[in-house]
Amino acid sequence: MITVKNLQKMYKIAKPGEGRFATLKALVRPQYEERRAVDGIDFTISDGEIVGYIGQNGAGKSTTIKMLSGILVPTAGDIKVNGLIPHKDRKEHLRNIGVVFGQKTSLWWDVPVIDSLNILKEMYQVEDSRFKKNLEMFTDLLDLSPFLNQPVRQLSLGQRVRADLAAALMHDPKTLFLDEPTIGVDVVAKERLREFITEINRERGVTVLLTTHDVVDMEKLVSRVIVIHAGKIIFDGSMQGLRERYGGEDADIEAIVRDIYQEGGRTV
Amino acid sequence: MKIFLASLRMEKRSTGIYRVDFLLKVMYSIIAMYGVRSLWAALYAQDPSIVGRPLSSMITYAMLAVALDIIFYPSAMSTAPQNYISQQVRSGRIDTDLLRPVDLQRQLLARNGSAALFGALWLVMPAWALGVLLMGLELPPTLLHGTAFLVSGVLSFLILFSLNFMLGMVCFATTEIRQITMAYSGILTILSGKLIPNWLYPEWMQAVIEILPFRCVFETPLNIYTGAASRVDIAYSLLLQAAWAAVLFLLGKIMWLGVHKHLAVQGG
């Protein structure tokens, strides 16, 4: 269960000054500009849901994910994930969640995948039997065996994301946050990732919140979408609901999404 | 501790992967040991009073310093905290380290410590044995000196780890630390007794070195090994090392808490 109430995040950004001595002035007394990345959002996600979190680049998706994982402290508002406040109960919270950033790996770059998994096992204090069972299951479902002994830097992107997904699930988290897991992955590999995410959601009841720009992800994978635009939530509901509200029943999702991104959404 | 063991296994494996690197280090240590041996022998032949110690004791000191340097040199290890942090900060992957339920300082200590232990067993030990067999490297005068040397070596590592860790903290503010690292390596080379034993410096400089932690990294364990330290000296030096190790570790922790708070509030 994830509850988010009036969540806000402001960033301070250094503002370049004007004039001849701007650089010098900035060194002595830097000027900041405040930018609102997340501007008062609310949502609740029940256990076992797969929710797509979509929005333009810079809309506030990753910032939200980082606050939900506890690595960023909100400027204002409340978050509760499985009864814990992420940035306050950090360590306990981190044991309950798995996070994958599609853009970057959380595995150690120049050691074999299996070694990274072994270290993570100790960090999360996963029991031997549990670890073995999970490793077998993920090796099977994600077809990890061809590259389990290869260093991460040698893996293709598709393989790397699969390894990262397995790593994020080794400690049996209740909640999974995926930040653009399918980015840059080929069609076949994407399909396999979707099947895997659906499978662990169904079999283990893992709650999944994922951000994506892939329309097929939205149509095939998620049961509900939350749309964020300029830091505010402008839609929260089923894909069907999104169609009905913005385009009509057989409207093309891609066109709807484009409209939303360009104009903040026109209701029909 | 278990993270330490898992890291140790990982280190063993990556040595298998980076074989050339390993062999080069072995070769380097042999050549460098021979080099410093010749240098001190030549100086001694000129005027024994320059060296101020029996030649055999001096070359033991210098050759062992070279051997230790393989695991202690600031930029030699990719697991050294400042190198790891700078790599993660520049690539923007540091947030994946923050997602672990283990404190960054402890994560790095486990990884760097296991790499150092591995280096001690597989690089320093063979180099030392070769020195003893072929190059006139002396054994410690008593078992007590030998044991105290090992303890002192561990403390040296802890002191160096904390100094490096603090350098890594600077990286969060500046992103780039190559220049600072160069200055730092210079200071370490000159003030730690690695290249030039401190007793050869003018008195005022010896007084300065005395109050700095750097000499605890090389000079202290080497003086114990060569038997220059009496029983009382040993007890005093080990206590001093332990005190420095504790103080610097705490300082590193305080810096990290500050950096972490800033990161969590400001974002990466």
Coordinates of C-alpha atoms in Angstrom, one line a residue:
Chain A
M1 CA 0.0 0.0 0.0
I2 CA 1.4 3.3 -1.0
T3 CA -0.2 6.6 0.0
V4 CA 1.0 10.0 -1.2
K5 CA -0.5 13.2 0.1
N6 CA 0.1 16.7 -1.1
L7 CA 3.7 15.7 -2.0
Q8 CA 6.0 18.5 -3.1
K9 CA 9.6 18.8 -4.1
M10 CA 11.5 22.0 -4.9
Y11 CA 15.0 22.1 -6.2
K12 CA 17.4 25.0 -5.8
I13 CA 19.2 25.6 -9.1
A14 CA 22.2 27.9 -9.4
K15 CA 21.2 30.9 -11.5
P16 CA 23.9 32.4 -13.7
G17 CA 24.3 36.1 -13.0
E18 CA 24.7 38.8 -15.6
G19 CA 27.4 41.3 -16.1
R20 CA 31.2 41.3 -16.4
F21 CA 31.9 39.8 -13.0
A22 CA 29.1 37.3 -12.9
T23 CA 31.3 34.2 -12.5
L24 CA 33.2 35.8 -9.7
K25 CA 30.0 37.0 -8.0
A26 CA 28.5 33.5 -8.3
L27 CA 31.5 32.1 -6.6
V28 CA 31.2 34.4 -3.6
R29 CA 27.4 34.6 -3.3
P30 CA 25.7 32.1 -5.6
Q31 CA 22.1 33.0 -6.6
Y32 CA 19.5 30.3 -6.7
E33 CA 16.3 29.9 -8.5
E34 CA 13.7 27.6 -7.1
R35 CA 12.1 25.0 -9.4
R36 CA 9.1 23.0 -8.4
A37 CA 9.6 19.5 -9.7
V38 CA 6.6 17.9 -7.9
D39 CA 3.8 20.2 -7.1
G40 CA 1.4 18.7 -4.6
I41 CA 0.4 15.3 -5.8
D42 CA -1.9 12.7 -4.2
F43 CA -2.5 9.1 -5.0
T44 CA -3.0 5.7 -3.4
I45 CA -1.8 2.4 -4.7
S46 CA -3.2 -0.8 -3.3
D47 CA -1.2 -4.0 -2.8
G48 CA -0.8 -6.0 -6.0
E49 CA -1.5 -3.3 -8.5
I50 CA 0.6 -2.5 -11.6
V51 CA 0.5 1.2 -12.1
G52 CA 2.0 3.1 -15.0
Y53 CA 3.3 6.6 -14.1
I54 CA 3.6 8.6 -17.2
G55 CA 4.5 12.1 -18.2
Q56 CA 6.9 14.1 -20.3
N57 CA 10.7 14.2 -19.7
G58 CA 11.1 16.5 -16.7
A59 CA 7.5 16.2 -15.6
G60 CA 8.6 14.9 -12.1
K61 CA 8.4 11.2 -12.6
S62 CA 11.9 10.3 -11.4
T63 CA 11.8 12.8 -8.6
T64 CA 8.6 11.0 -7.3
I65 CA 10.3 7.6 -7.6
K66 CA 13.3 8.9 -5.7
M67 CA 11.1 10.2 -3.0
L68 CA 9.2 7.0 -2.8
S69 CA 12.5 5.1 -2.5
G70 CA 13.6 7.3 0.3
I71 CA 16.7 8.7 -1.3
L72 CA 15.2 12.2 -1.7
V73 CA 13.5 14.0 1.2
P74 CA 10.2 15.7 0.2
T75 CA 9.9 19.5 0.6
A76 CA 6.4 19.0 1.9
G77 CA 3.7 16.4 2.1
D78 CA 3.4 12.8 3.3
I79 CA 4.4 9.5 1.9
K80 CA 3.8 6.1 3.3
V81 CA 4.9 2.9 1.7
N82 CA 3.9 -0.4 3.5
G83 CA 3.4 1.7 6.6
L84 CA 6.8 3.2 6.6
I85 CA 8.0 6.8 5.9
P86 CA 10.6 6.2 3.2
H87 CA 13.2 8.9 4.1
K88 CA 12.8 8.4 7.9
D89 CA 12.7 4.6 8.1
R90 CA 15.2 4.4 5.4
K91 CA 17.0 1.1 6.1
E92 CA 13.9 -0.9 6.9
H93 CA 12.1 0.6 3.9
L94 CA 14.9 -0.2 1.5
R95 CA 14.7 -3.9 2.5
N96 CA 11.0 -3.9 1.5
I97 CA 11.4 -2.4 -2.0
G98 CA 13.3 -3.1 -5.2
V99 CA 14.3 -0.3 -7.6
V100 CA 15.5 -0.5 -11.2
F101 CA 16.6 2.5 -13.2
G102 CA 16.5 1.5 -16.9
Q103 CA 19.0 4.2 -17.6
K104 CA 21.7 3.0 -15.2
T105 CA 22.7 -0.2 -13.6
S106 CA 22.9 -0.7 -9.9
L107 CA 25.2 -3.7 -10.4
W108 CA 29.0 -3.5 -10.1
W109 CA 30.4 -2.6 -13.4
D110 CA 33.4 -4.8 -13.8
V111 CA 32.5 -8.0 -11.9
P112 CA 30.4 -10.9 -13.1
V113 CA 26.6 -10.5 -12.5
I114 CA 26.6 -13.5 -10.0
D115 CA 29.1 -11.7 -7.8
S116 CA 27.0 -8.6 -7.6
L117 CA 24.0 -10.8 -6.7
N118 CA 26.1 -12.5 -4.0
I119 CA 27.1 -9.2 -2.4
L120 CA 23.5 -8.0 -2.5
K121 CA 22.5 -11.2 -0.8
E122 CA 24.7 -10.3 2.2
M123 CA 23.6 -6.6 2.2
Y124 CA 19.9 -7.6 2.3
Q125 CA 20.6 -10.6 4.5
V126 CA 18.8 -13.0 2.3
E127 CA 18.8 -16.6 3.6
D128 CA 20.7 -19.2 1.5
S129 CA 17.7 -21.3 0.6
R130 CA 15.6 -18.3 -0.4
F131 CA 18.5 -16.9 -2.5
K132 CA 19.0 -20.2 -4.3
K133 CA 15.3 -20.5 -5.0
N134 CA 15.0 -17.0 -6.3
L135 CA 18.2 -17.3 -8.4
E136 CA 16.8 -20.5 -10.0
M137 CA 13.5 -18.9 -10.7
F138 CA 14.9 -15.7 -12.2
T139 CA 17.5 -17.5 -14.1
D140 CA 14.8 -19.5 -15.7
L141 CA 12.2 -16.7 -16.3
L142 CA 14.7 -14.1 -17.4
D143 CA 17.1 -16.5 -19.1
L144 CA 20.1 -15.2 -17.2
S145 CA 22.3 -18.3 -17.5
P146 CA 24.1 -17.3 -20.7
F147 CA 25.6 -14.2 -19.0
L148 CA 25.5 -14.9 -15.2
N149 CA 29.3 -15.1 -15.2
Q150 CA 30.0 -12.2 -17.4
P151 CA 31.0 -8.8 -16.1
V152 CA 28.2 -6.2 -16.4
R153 CA 30.1 -4.0 -18.7
Q154 CA 30.1 -6.7 -21.4
L155 CA 26.3 -7.2 -21.4
S156 CA 23.9 -5.9 -24.0
L157 CA 21.3 -3.4 -22.7
G158 CA 18.5 -6.1 -22.7
Q159 CA 20.7 -8.5 -20.7
R160 CA 21.7 -5.7 -18.3
V161 CA 18.1 -4.7 -17.5
R162 CA 17.2 -8.4 -17.0
A163 CA 20.2 -8.7 -14.5
D164 CA 19.1 -5.5 -12.8
L165 CA 15.5 -6.7 -12.4
A166 CA 16.7 -10.0 -10.9
A167 CA 19.0 -8.1 -8.5
A168 CA 16.1 -5.9 -7.4
L169 CA 14.0 -8.9 -6.6
M170 CA 16.4 -11.2 -4.8
H171 CA 15.4 -10.0 -1.4
D172 CA 11.6 -10.5 -2.1
P173 CA 10.5 -6.9 -1.9
K174 CA 6.8 -6.2 -1.6
T175 CA 7.0 -3.2 -3.8
L176 CA 8.9 -2.6 -7.0
F177 CA 9.7 0.8 -8.5
L178 CA 10.8 0.7 -12.1
D179 CA 12.0 3.9 -13.8
E180 CA 11.8 3.4 -17.5
P181 CA 12.7 -0.3 -17.4
T182 CA 12.0 -0.8 -21.2
I183 CA 14.0 2.2 -22.4
G184 CA 16.2 1.3 -25.4
V185 CA 15.4 -2.4 -25.2
D186 CA 14.4 -4.2 -28.4
V187 CA 10.8 -5.4 -29.1
V188 CA 11.4 -9.0 -28.3
A189 CA 13.3 -8.3 -25.1
K190 CA 10.6 -5.8 -24.1
E191 CA 7.9 -8.4 -24.5
R192 CA 9.9 -10.7 -22.2
L193 CA 10.3 -8.0 -19.6
R194 CA 6.6 -7.3 -19.6
E195 CA 5.8 -11.0 -19.2
F196 CA 8.2 -11.2 -16.3
I197 CA 6.8 -8.2 -14.5
T198 CA 3.3 -9.6 -15.0
E199 CA 4.4 -13.0 -13.7
I200 CA 6.0 -11.8 -10.5
N201 CA 3.0 -9.4 -9.9
R202 CA 0.6 -12.4 -10.3
E203 CA 2.6 -15.0 -8.5
R204 CA 4.1 -13.0 -5.7
G205 CA 1.6 -10.2 -5.4
V206 CA 4.4 -7.6 -5.8
T207 CA 3.1 -4.1 -6.2
V208 CA 4.6 -2.4 -9.2
L209 CA 4.9 1.3 -10.0
L210 CA 6.7 2.0 -13.3
T211 CA 7.4 5.0 -15.4
T212 CA 7.5 4.5 -19.2
H213 CA 7.3 6.3 -22.5
D214 CA 6.3 3.1 -24.3
V215 CA 2.7 3.0 -25.4
V216 CA 2.7 -0.7 -25.6
D217 CA 3.8 -0.9 -21.9
M218 CA 0.8 1.2 -21.1
E219 CA -1.6 -0.9 -23.1
K220 CA -0.3 -4.4 -22.2
L221 CA 1.3 -4.1 -18.8
V222 CA -0.5 -1.7 -16.5
S223 CA -4.0 -1.8 -15.1
R224 CA -4.0 1.8 -14.2
V225 CA -2.2 5.0 -15.3
I226 CA -1.3 8.1 -13.4
V227 CA -0.4 11.0 -15.6
I228 CA 1.8 13.8 -14.3
H229 CA 2.3 17.1 -16.1
A230 CA 4.5 19.9 -14.9
G231 CA 4.5 18.4 -11.4
K232 CA 0.8 18.0 -11.1
I233 CA -1.3 14.9 -11.5
I234 CA -3.8 15.4 -14.3
F235 CA -5.2 11.9 -14.7
D236 CA -5.5 8.9 -12.5
G237 CA -7.5 5.9 -13.7
S238 CA -7.7 3.0 -16.1
M239 CA -6.5 3.1 -19.7
Q240 CA -10.1 2.8 -20.8
G241 CA -10.8 5.9 -18.7
L242 CA -7.9 7.7 -20.3
R243 CA -9.3 7.0 -23.8
E244 CA -12.8 8.0 -22.9
R245 CA -11.7 11.3 -21.3
Y246 CA -9.2 12.4 -23.9
G247 CA -10.0 10.8 -27.2
G248 CA -13.0 8.6 -27.4
E249 CA -13.1 4.8 -27.4
D250 CA -10.9 3.8 -30.3
A251 CA -8.6 6.7 -30.0
D252 CA -4.9 6.0 -30.5
I253 CA -3.1 6.1 -27.2
E254 CA 0.0 7.6 -28.8
A255 CA -2.1 10.6 -30.0
I256 CA -3.7 11.0 -26.7
V257 CA -0.4 11.0 -24.9
R258 CA 1.0 13.5 -27.4
D259 CA -1.9 15.8 -26.8
I260 CA -1.5 15.6 -23.0
Y261 CA 2.3 16.3 -23.2
Q262 CA 1.8 19.2 -25.6
E263 CA -1.2 20.9 -24.1
G264 CA -1.6 19.4 -20.7
G265 CA -4.6 17.4 -22.0
R266 CA -7.8 18.5 -23.7
T267 CA -10.8 16.8 -22.4
V268 CA -13.3 15.7 -25.0
Chain B
M1 CA 31.5 -9.1 7.8
K2 CA 29.6 -11.3 5.4
I3 CA 29.6 -8.5 2.9
F4 CA 33.4 -8.5 3.4
L5 CA 33.6 -12.2 2.6
A6 CA 31.4 -11.9 -0.5
S7 CA 33.6 -9.0 -1.6
L8 CA 36.7 -11.1 -1.0
R9 CA 35.3 -13.8 -3.3
M10 CA 34.5 -11.2 -5.9
E11 CA 38.0 -9.8 -5.7
K12 CA 39.5 -13.2 -6.2
R13 CA 37.4 -13.6 -9.3
S14 CA 38.1 -10.3 -10.8
T15 CA 41.8 -11.0 -10.4
G16 CA 41.2 -14.0 -12.6
I17 CA 39.6 -11.6 -15.1
Y18 CA 42.3 -8.9 -14.9
R19 CA 45.3 -11.3 -15.1
V20 CA 47.6 -8.9 -17.0
D21 CA 46.9 -6.2 -14.4
F22 CA 47.8 -8.6 -11.6
L23 CA 51.0 -9.8 -13.3
L24 CA 52.1 -6.2 -14.0
K25 CA 51.7 -5.3 -10.4
V26 CA 53.8 -8.3 -9.4
M27 CA 56.5 -7.2 -11.9
Y28 CA 56.3 -3.6 -10.8
S29 CA 56.8 -4.5 -7.1
I30 CA 59.9 -6.6 -7.9
I31 CA 61.5 -4.0 -10.1
A32 CA 60.6 -1.2 -7.6
M33 CA 62.0 -3.2 -4.7
Y34 CA 65.2 -3.8 -6.6
G35 CA 65.3 -0.1 -7.5
V36 CA 65.0 1.3 -4.0
R37 CA 67.5 -1.3 -2.7
S38 CA 70.1 -0.1 -5.3
L39 CA 69.3 3.5 -4.4
W40 CA 69.9 3.1 -0.7
A41 CA 72.9 0.9 -1.2
A42 CA 74.5 3.6 -3.4
L43 CA 73.7 6.3 -0.9
Y44 CA 75.2 4.2 1.9
A45 CA 78.4 3.6 -0.1
Q46 CA 78.8 7.3 -0.4
D47 CA 78.4 8.1 3.3
P48 CA 76.8 5.8 5.8
S49 CA 76.0 8.7 8.1
I50 CA 73.5 10.0 5.5
V51 CA 71.3 7.0 6.1
G52 CA 71.6 7.0 9.8
R53 CA 70.8 3.3 10.1
P54 CA 72.6 0.1 9.2
L55 CA 72.2 -0.6 5.5
S56 CA 70.4 -3.9 5.9
S57 CA 67.8 -2.2 8.1
M58 CA 67.4 0.6 5.7
I59 CA 66.8 -1.5 2.6
T60 CA 64.4 -3.7 4.6
Y61 CA 62.4 -0.5 5.4
A62 CA 62.5 0.8 1.8
M63 CA 61.7 -2.5 0.1
L64 CA 58.8 -3.3 2.4
A65 CA 57.5 0.3 1.9
V66 CA 57.4 -0.5 -1.9
A67 CA 55.6 -3.8 -1.3
L68 CA 53.0 -2.1 1.0
D69 CA 52.6 0.7 -1.5
I70 CA 51.0 -1.7 -4.0
I71 CA 47.9 -2.0 -1.8
F72 CA 48.1 1.5 -0.3
Y73 CA 48.7 3.7 -3.3
P74 CA 45.7 6.1 -3.5
S75 CA 44.8 5.6 -7.2
A76 CA 45.9 2.0 -7.5
M77 CA 42.6 0.4 -6.5
S78 CA 39.3 0.8 -8.2
T79 CA 37.7 -0.1 -4.9
A80 CA 39.5 2.7 -3.0
P81 CA 36.6 4.9 -1.7
Q82 CA 37.6 8.1 -3.5
N83 CA 38.0 6.4 -6.8
Y84 CA 34.7 4.5 -6.5
I85 CA 32.8 7.6 -5.3
S86 CA 34.2 9.8 -8.1
Q87 CA 33.3 7.2 -10.7
Q88 CA 29.7 6.9 -9.3
V89 CA 29.3 10.7 -8.9
R90 CA 30.5 11.5 -12.4
S91 CA 28.4 8.8 -14.0
G92 CA 25.3 9.8 -11.9
R93 CA 25.0 6.3 -10.5
I94 CA 25.6 7.3 -6.9
D95 CA 21.9 7.1 -6.1
T96 CA 22.0 3.3 -6.8
D97 CA 24.5 3.1 -3.8
L98 CA 22.0 5.0 -1.7
L99 CA 19.4 2.4 -2.4
R100 CA 21.2 -0.2 -0.4
P101 CA 20.1 -0.8 3.2
V102 CA 23.8 -0.6 4.2
D103 CA 25.6 2.7 5.0
L104 CA 27.9 3.9 2.2
Q105 CA 30.9 4.1 4.5
R106 CA 30.4 0.4 5.6
Q107 CA 29.8 -0.7 2.0
L108 CA 33.0 0.8 0.9
L109 CA 35.0 -0.4 3.9
A110 CA 33.9 -3.9 3.2
R111 CA 34.9 -3.7 -0.5
N112 CA 38.1 -1.8 -0.1
G113 CA 39.1 -3.9 2.9
S114 CA 38.6 -7.2 1.1
A115 CA 40.6 -5.9 -1.9
A116 CA 43.4 -4.8 0.5
L117 CA 43.4 -8.2 2.2
F118 CA 43.5 -9.9 -1.1
G119 CA 46.4 -7.6 -2.2
A120 CA 48.2 -8.3 1.0
L121 CA 48.0 -12.1 0.5
W122 CA 48.6 -12.3 -3.2
L123 CA 50.8 -9.3 -4.0
V124 CA 52.6 -8.2 -0.8
M125 CA 53.3 -11.7 0.5
P126 CA 55.0 -13.0 -2.6
A127 CA 56.9 -9.8 -3.0
W128 CA 58.0 -10.0 0.6
A129 CA 59.1 -13.7 0.2
L130 CA 61.1 -12.8 -2.9
G131 CA 62.7 -10.0 -1.1
V132 CA 63.7 -12.2 1.8
L133 CA 65.0 -15.0 -0.4
L134 CA 66.9 -12.9 -3.0
M135 CA 67.3 -9.3 -2.0
G136 CA 68.4 -9.3 1.6
L137 CA 65.1 -8.2 3.1
E138 CA 65.4 -9.0 6.8
L139 CA 62.9 -10.8 9.0
P140 CA 61.4 -8.9 12.0
P141 CA 63.8 -9.3 15.0
T142 CA 61.2 -10.9 17.3
L143 CA 57.9 -12.6 17.0
L144 CA 56.4 -9.7 18.9
H145 CA 57.7 -7.2 16.3
G146 CA 56.2 -9.4 13.5
T147 CA 52.8 -9.7 15.1
A148 CA 52.7 -6.0 16.0
F149 CA 53.6 -5.2 12.4
L150 CA 50.5 -7.1 11.2
V151 CA 48.3 -5.3 13.7
S152 CA 49.9 -2.0 12.7
G153 CA 49.3 -2.8 9.0
V154 CA 45.6 -3.2 9.6
L155 CA 45.5 0.1 11.5
S156 CA 47.4 1.7 8.6
F157 CA 44.9 0.5 6.2
L158 CA 42.0 1.9 8.3
I159 CA 43.7 5.3 8.6
L160 CA 44.3 5.4 4.9
F161 CA 40.7 4.3 4.2
S162 CA 39.3 7.1 6.2
L163 CA 41.6 9.7 4.6
N164 CA 40.6 8.4 1.2
F165 CA 36.9 8.3 2.2
M166 CA 37.1 12.0 3.2
L167 CA 38.8 12.8 -0.2
G168 CA 35.8 11.0 -1.8
M169 CA 33.4 13.3 0.2
V170 CA 35.1 16.3 -1.5
C171 CA 34.1 14.7 -4.8
F172 CA 30.5 15.4 -4.0
A173 CA 31.2 19.1 -3.9
T174 CA 33.6 19.3 -6.8
T175 CA 32.7 16.2 -9.0
E176 CA 36.3 16.1 -10.3
I177 CA 39.1 15.1 -7.9
R178 CA 42.0 14.2 -10.1
Q179 CA 44.0 17.3 -9.3
I180 CA 43.3 17.1 -5.6
T181 CA 44.2 13.4 -5.7
M182 CA 47.5 14.3 -7.2
A183 CA 48.3 16.8 -4.4
Y184 CA 47.1 14.3 -1.9
S185 CA 49.3 11.5 -3.3
G186 CA 52.2 13.9 -3.1
I187 CA 51.6 14.7 0.5
L188 CA 51.2 11.1 1.3
T189 CA 54.4 10.1 -0.5
I190 CA 56.5 12.8 1.3
L191 CA 55.0 12.8 4.8
S192 CA 54.1 9.2 5.3
G193 CA 57.7 7.9 5.3
K194 CA 57.1 5.8 2.2
L195 CA 59.9 7.2 0.1
I196 CA 61.9 9.2 2.6
P197 CA 62.1 8.0 6.2
N198 CA 61.1 10.9 8.4
W199 CA 64.3 10.8 10.5
L200 CA 66.1 12.2 7.5
Y201 CA 64.1 15.4 7.5
P202 CA 65.2 18.6 9.4
E203 CA 64.0 18.7 12.9
W204 CA 61.2 21.3 12.4
M205 CA 59.7 19.2 9.7
Q206 CA 59.9 16.1 11.8
A207 CA 57.9 18.0 14.5
V208 CA 55.2 18.8 11.9
I209 CA 55.1 15.2 10.6
E210 CA 54.8 14.0 14.2
I211 CA 51.5 15.6 14.7
L212 CA 50.0 14.6 11.4
P213 CA 48.3 11.2 10.7
F214 CA 50.2 10.4 7.5
R215 CA 53.3 8.9 9.1
C216 CA 51.0 6.3 10.8
V217 CA 50.4 4.8 7.3
F218 CA 53.9 3.8 6.4
E219 CA 56.5 4.8 9.0
T220 CA 54.8 3.3 12.0
P221 CA 54.4 -0.3 10.7
L222 CA 57.8 -0.2 9.0
N223 CA 59.6 1.0 12.2
I224 CA 58.0 -1.9 14.0
Y225 CA 59.0 -4.4 11.4
T226 CA 62.6 -3.3 11.2
G227 CA 62.9 -3.4 15.0
A228 CA 63.6 0.3 15.3
A229 CA 60.7 0.5 17.7
S230 CA 61.2 -0.8 21.3
R231 CA 58.4 -2.6 23.2
V232 CA 57.3 0.7 24.7
D233 CA 57.4 2.4 21.3
I234 CA 55.3 -0.4 19.8
A235 CA 52.6 0.0 22.5
Y236 CA 52.6 3.7 22.1
S237 CA 52.5 3.7 18.2
L238 CA 49.7 1.1 18.1
L239 CA 47.6 3.2 20.5
L240 CA 48.3 6.3 18.5
Q241 CA 47.4 4.5 15.3
A242 CA 44.2 3.2 16.8
A243 CA 43.3 6.7 18.0
W244 CA 43.9 8.2 14.6
A245 CA 41.9 5.4 12.9
A246 CA 38.9 6.1 15.3
V247 CA 39.0 9.8 15.0
L248 CA 39.4 9.8 11.2
F249 CA 36.6 7.2 10.8
L250 CA 34.3 9.4 12.8
L251 CA 35.3 12.5 10.9
G252 CA 34.5 10.6 7.7
K253 CA 31.2 9.6 9.1
I254 CA 30.3 13.1 10.1
M255 CA 31.2 14.4 6.6
W256 CA 29.2 11.6 5.0
L257 CA 26.1 12.4 7.1
G258 CA 26.3 16.0 6.0
V259 CA 26.8 15.1 2.4
H260 CA 24.0 12.6 2.5
K261 CA 21.6 15.1 4.0
H262 CA 22.5 17.6 1.3
L263 CA 22.0 15.0 -1.4
A264 CA 18.7 13.9 0.0
V265 CA 17.4 17.5 0.2
Q266 CA 19.0 18.9 -3.0
G267 CA 19.0 15.9 -5.2
G268 CA 22.1 14.5 -7.0

